[in-house]
Short mmCIF file of C-alpha atoms in Angstrom, two decimals:
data_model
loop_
_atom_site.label_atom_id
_atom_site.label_comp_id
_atom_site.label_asym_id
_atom_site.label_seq_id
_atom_site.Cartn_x
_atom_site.Cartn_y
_atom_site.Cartn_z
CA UNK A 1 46.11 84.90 77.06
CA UNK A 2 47.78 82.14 79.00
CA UNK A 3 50.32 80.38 77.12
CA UNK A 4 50.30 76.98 79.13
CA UNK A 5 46.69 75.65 79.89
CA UNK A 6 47.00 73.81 82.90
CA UNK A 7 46.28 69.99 81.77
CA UNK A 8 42.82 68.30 83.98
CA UNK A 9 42.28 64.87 83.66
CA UNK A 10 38.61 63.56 83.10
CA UNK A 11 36.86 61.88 85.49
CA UNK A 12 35.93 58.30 84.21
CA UNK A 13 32.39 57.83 83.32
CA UNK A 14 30.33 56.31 85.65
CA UNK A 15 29.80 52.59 85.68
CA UNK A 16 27.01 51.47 84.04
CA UNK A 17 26.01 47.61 83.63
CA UNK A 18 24.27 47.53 79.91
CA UNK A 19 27.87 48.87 79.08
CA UNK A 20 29.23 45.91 80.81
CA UNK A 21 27.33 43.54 78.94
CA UNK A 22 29.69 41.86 76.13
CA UNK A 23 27.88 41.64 72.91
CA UNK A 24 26.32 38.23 72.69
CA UNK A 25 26.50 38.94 68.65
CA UNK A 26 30.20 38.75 68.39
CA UNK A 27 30.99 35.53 67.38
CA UNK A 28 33.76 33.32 68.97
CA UNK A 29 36.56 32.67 67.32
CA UNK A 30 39.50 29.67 67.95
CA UNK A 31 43.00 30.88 69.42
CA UNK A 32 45.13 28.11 69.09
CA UNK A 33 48.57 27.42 69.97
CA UNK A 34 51.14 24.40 70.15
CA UNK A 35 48.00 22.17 70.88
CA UNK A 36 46.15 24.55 73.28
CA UNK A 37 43.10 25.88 71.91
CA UNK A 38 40.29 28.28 73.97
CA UNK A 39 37.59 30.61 71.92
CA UNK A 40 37.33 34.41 72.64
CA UNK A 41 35.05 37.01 70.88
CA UNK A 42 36.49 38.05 67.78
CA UNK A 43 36.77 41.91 68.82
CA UNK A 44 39.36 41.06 71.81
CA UNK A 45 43.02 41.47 71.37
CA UNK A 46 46.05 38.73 72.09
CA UNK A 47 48.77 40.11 73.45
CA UNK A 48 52.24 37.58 73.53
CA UNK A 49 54.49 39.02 76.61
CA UNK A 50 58.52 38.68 74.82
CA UNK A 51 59.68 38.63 78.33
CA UNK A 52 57.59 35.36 78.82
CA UNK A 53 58.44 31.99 78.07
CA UNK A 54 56.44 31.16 74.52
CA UNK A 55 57.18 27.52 73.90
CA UNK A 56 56.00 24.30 73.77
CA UNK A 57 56.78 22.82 77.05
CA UNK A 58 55.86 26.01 78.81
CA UNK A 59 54.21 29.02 77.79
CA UNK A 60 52.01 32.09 78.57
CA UNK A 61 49.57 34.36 76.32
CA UNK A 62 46.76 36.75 77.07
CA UNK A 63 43.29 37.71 75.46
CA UNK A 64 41.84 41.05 76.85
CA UNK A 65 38.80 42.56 76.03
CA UNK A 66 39.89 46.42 74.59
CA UNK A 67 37.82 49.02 75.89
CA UNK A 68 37.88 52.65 76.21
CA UNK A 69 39.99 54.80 77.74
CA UNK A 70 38.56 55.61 81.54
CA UNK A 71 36.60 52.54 81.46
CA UNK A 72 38.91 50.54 83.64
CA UNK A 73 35.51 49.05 85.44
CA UNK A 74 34.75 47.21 82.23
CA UNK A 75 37.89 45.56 81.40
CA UNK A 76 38.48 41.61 81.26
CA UNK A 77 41.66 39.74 81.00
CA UNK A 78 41.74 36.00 79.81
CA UNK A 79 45.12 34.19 80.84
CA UNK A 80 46.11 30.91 79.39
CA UNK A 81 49.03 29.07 80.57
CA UNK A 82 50.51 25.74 79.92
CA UNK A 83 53.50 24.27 81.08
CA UNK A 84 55.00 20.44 81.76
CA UNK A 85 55.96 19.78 85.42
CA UNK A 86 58.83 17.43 85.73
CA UNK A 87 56.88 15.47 88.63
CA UNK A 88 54.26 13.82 87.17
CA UNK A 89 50.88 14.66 89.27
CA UNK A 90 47.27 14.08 88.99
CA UNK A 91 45.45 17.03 89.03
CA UNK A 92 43.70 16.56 92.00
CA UNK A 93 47.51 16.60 93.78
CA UNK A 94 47.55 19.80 91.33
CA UNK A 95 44.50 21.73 92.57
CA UNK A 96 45.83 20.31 96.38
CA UNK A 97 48.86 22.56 95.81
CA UNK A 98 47.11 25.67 94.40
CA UNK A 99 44.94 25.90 97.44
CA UNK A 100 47.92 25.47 99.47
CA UNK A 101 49.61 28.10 97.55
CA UNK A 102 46.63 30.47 98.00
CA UNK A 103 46.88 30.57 101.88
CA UNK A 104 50.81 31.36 101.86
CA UNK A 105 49.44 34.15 99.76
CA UNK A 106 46.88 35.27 101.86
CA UNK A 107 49.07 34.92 105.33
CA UNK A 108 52.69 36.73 103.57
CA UNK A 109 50.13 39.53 102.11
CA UNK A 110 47.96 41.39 104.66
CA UNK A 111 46.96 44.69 102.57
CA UNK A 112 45.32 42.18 99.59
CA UNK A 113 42.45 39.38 99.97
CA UNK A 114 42.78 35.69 97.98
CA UNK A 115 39.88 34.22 98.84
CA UNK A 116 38.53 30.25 96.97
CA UNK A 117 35.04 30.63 96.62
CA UNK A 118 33.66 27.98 94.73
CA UNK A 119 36.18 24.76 93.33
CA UNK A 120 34.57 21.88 91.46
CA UNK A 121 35.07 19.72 88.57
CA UNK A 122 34.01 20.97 84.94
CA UNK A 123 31.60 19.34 83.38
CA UNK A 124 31.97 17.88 79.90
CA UNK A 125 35.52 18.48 79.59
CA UNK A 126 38.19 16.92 76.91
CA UNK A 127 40.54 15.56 80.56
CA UNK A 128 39.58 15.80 84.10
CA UNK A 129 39.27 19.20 84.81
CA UNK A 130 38.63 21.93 87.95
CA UNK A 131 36.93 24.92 88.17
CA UNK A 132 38.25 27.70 90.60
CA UNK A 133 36.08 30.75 91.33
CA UNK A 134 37.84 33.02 93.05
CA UNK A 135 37.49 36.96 94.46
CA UNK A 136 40.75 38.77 94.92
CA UNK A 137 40.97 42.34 97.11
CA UNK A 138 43.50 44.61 95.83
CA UNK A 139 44.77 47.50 96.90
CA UNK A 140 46.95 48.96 94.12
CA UNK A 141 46.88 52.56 95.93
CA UNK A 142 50.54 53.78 96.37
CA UNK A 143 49.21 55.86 99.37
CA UNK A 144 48.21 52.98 101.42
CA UNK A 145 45.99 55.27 103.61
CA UNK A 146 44.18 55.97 100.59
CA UNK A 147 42.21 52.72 101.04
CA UNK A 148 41.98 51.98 97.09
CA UNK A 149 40.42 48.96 97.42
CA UNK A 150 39.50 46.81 94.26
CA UNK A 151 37.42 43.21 93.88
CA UNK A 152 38.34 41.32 91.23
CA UNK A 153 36.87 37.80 90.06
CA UNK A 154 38.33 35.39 88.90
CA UNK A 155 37.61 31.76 87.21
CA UNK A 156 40.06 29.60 86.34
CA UNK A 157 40.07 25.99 84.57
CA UNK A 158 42.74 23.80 85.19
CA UNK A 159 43.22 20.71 83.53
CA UNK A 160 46.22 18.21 83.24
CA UNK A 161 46.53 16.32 79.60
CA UNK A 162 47.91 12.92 79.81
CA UNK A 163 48.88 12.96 76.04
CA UNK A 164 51.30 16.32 76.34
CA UNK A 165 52.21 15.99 80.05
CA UNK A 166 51.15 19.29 80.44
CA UNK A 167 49.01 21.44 82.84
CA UNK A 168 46.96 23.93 81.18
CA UNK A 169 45.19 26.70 82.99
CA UNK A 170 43.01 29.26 81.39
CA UNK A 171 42.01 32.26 83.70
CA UNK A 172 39.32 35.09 83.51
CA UNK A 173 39.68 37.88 85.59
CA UNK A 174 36.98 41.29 85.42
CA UNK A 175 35.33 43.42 88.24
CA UNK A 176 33.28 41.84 90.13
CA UNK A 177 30.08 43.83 88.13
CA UNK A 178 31.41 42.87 84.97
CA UNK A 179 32.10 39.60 85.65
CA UNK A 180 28.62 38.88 86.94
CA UNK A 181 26.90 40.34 83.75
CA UNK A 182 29.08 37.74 81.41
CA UNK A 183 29.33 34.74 83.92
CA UNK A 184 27.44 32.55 81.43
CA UNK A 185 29.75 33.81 78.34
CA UNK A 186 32.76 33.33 79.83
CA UNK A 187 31.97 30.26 81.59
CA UNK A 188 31.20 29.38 77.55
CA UNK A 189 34.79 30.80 76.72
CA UNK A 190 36.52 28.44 79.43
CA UNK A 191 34.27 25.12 78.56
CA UNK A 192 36.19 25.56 75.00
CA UNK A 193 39.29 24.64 76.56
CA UNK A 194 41.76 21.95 74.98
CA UNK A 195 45.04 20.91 75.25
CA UNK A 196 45.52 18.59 72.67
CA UNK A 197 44.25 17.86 68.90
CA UNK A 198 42.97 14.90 68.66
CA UNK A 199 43.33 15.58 64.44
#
């Protein structure tokens, strides 16, 4: 008898989009902070980075949606950022600069694709307020020949509130499957946006 099994790692199960689907049951509940509120289903889990500015003026937090172990395909990350720029800008001269920033990306990084699909303004918003729909192409392999390739999604809101001086951004980010199965939900999720109460 061997005393040392040699260890094999499972293969993850195959992608499959009703298991992509999040549960349109699961109600959404408020997470609010220092004025900046979004909903997220209830079942997801905040995480608050120490190593990250948490503050008033400026501050970062994420809301991921916890999912099995090996089901990497099914994950989905919500971002929300705020933060008070000393130059006061509109955000049109906001969104300007992140499209700008986007092709210095793109040009300094030649193994990964940043790519704006789709920007327009939100409808029935709190403040003026752009949507960016984005697909990102990363390859995280540390073998580049391996061609790991992975497409990401993205949509972002970004909004500027003239009360707090702030820019708020709230981000979702899932594979490209799973995004398209909850494009209407989190589209929902990212409408809930606000950056200041008006209690």
């Amino acid at each position: 008898m061997a005393l040392f099994k040699k260890r094999t790692n499972q293969s993850p199960a195959p992608y499959r989009r009703e298991d992509a689907l999040i549960d349109a049951a699961v109600p959404l509940i408020d997470f609010a902070v220092y004025g900046v509120a979004i909903k997220h289903p209830a079942d997801w889990r905040i995480f608050i980075n120490p190593s990250k500015t948490f503050l008033y003026q400026d501050g970062y937090a994420k809301i991921d949606r916890s999912v099995a172990p090996g089901a990497k395909k099914l994950e989905v990350s919500l971002s929300l950022r705020w933060a008070r720029i000393n130059k006061v800008v509109s955000i049109d001269e906001y969104v300007d600069e992140i499209q700008r920033q986007y092709a210095i990306k793109q040009q300094k990084n030649k193994t990964d694709s940043f790519r704006i699909d789709d920007l327009y303004e939100a409808a029935d918003m709190p403040h003026k307020t752009f949507a960016i729909e984005s697909t990102i192409m990363a390859n995280h392999s540390i073998y580049r020949v391996l061609k790991s390739n992975e497409y990401f999604k993205s949509l972002e809101y970004v909004t500027r509130c003239p009360v707090t001086e702030r820019i708020v951004m709230a981000t979702l980010c899932a594979y490209c499957e799973t995004f398209d199965c909850n494009r209407d939900l989190f589209i929902r999720m990212l409408s809930s946006l606000k950056c200041h109460s008006t209690e």
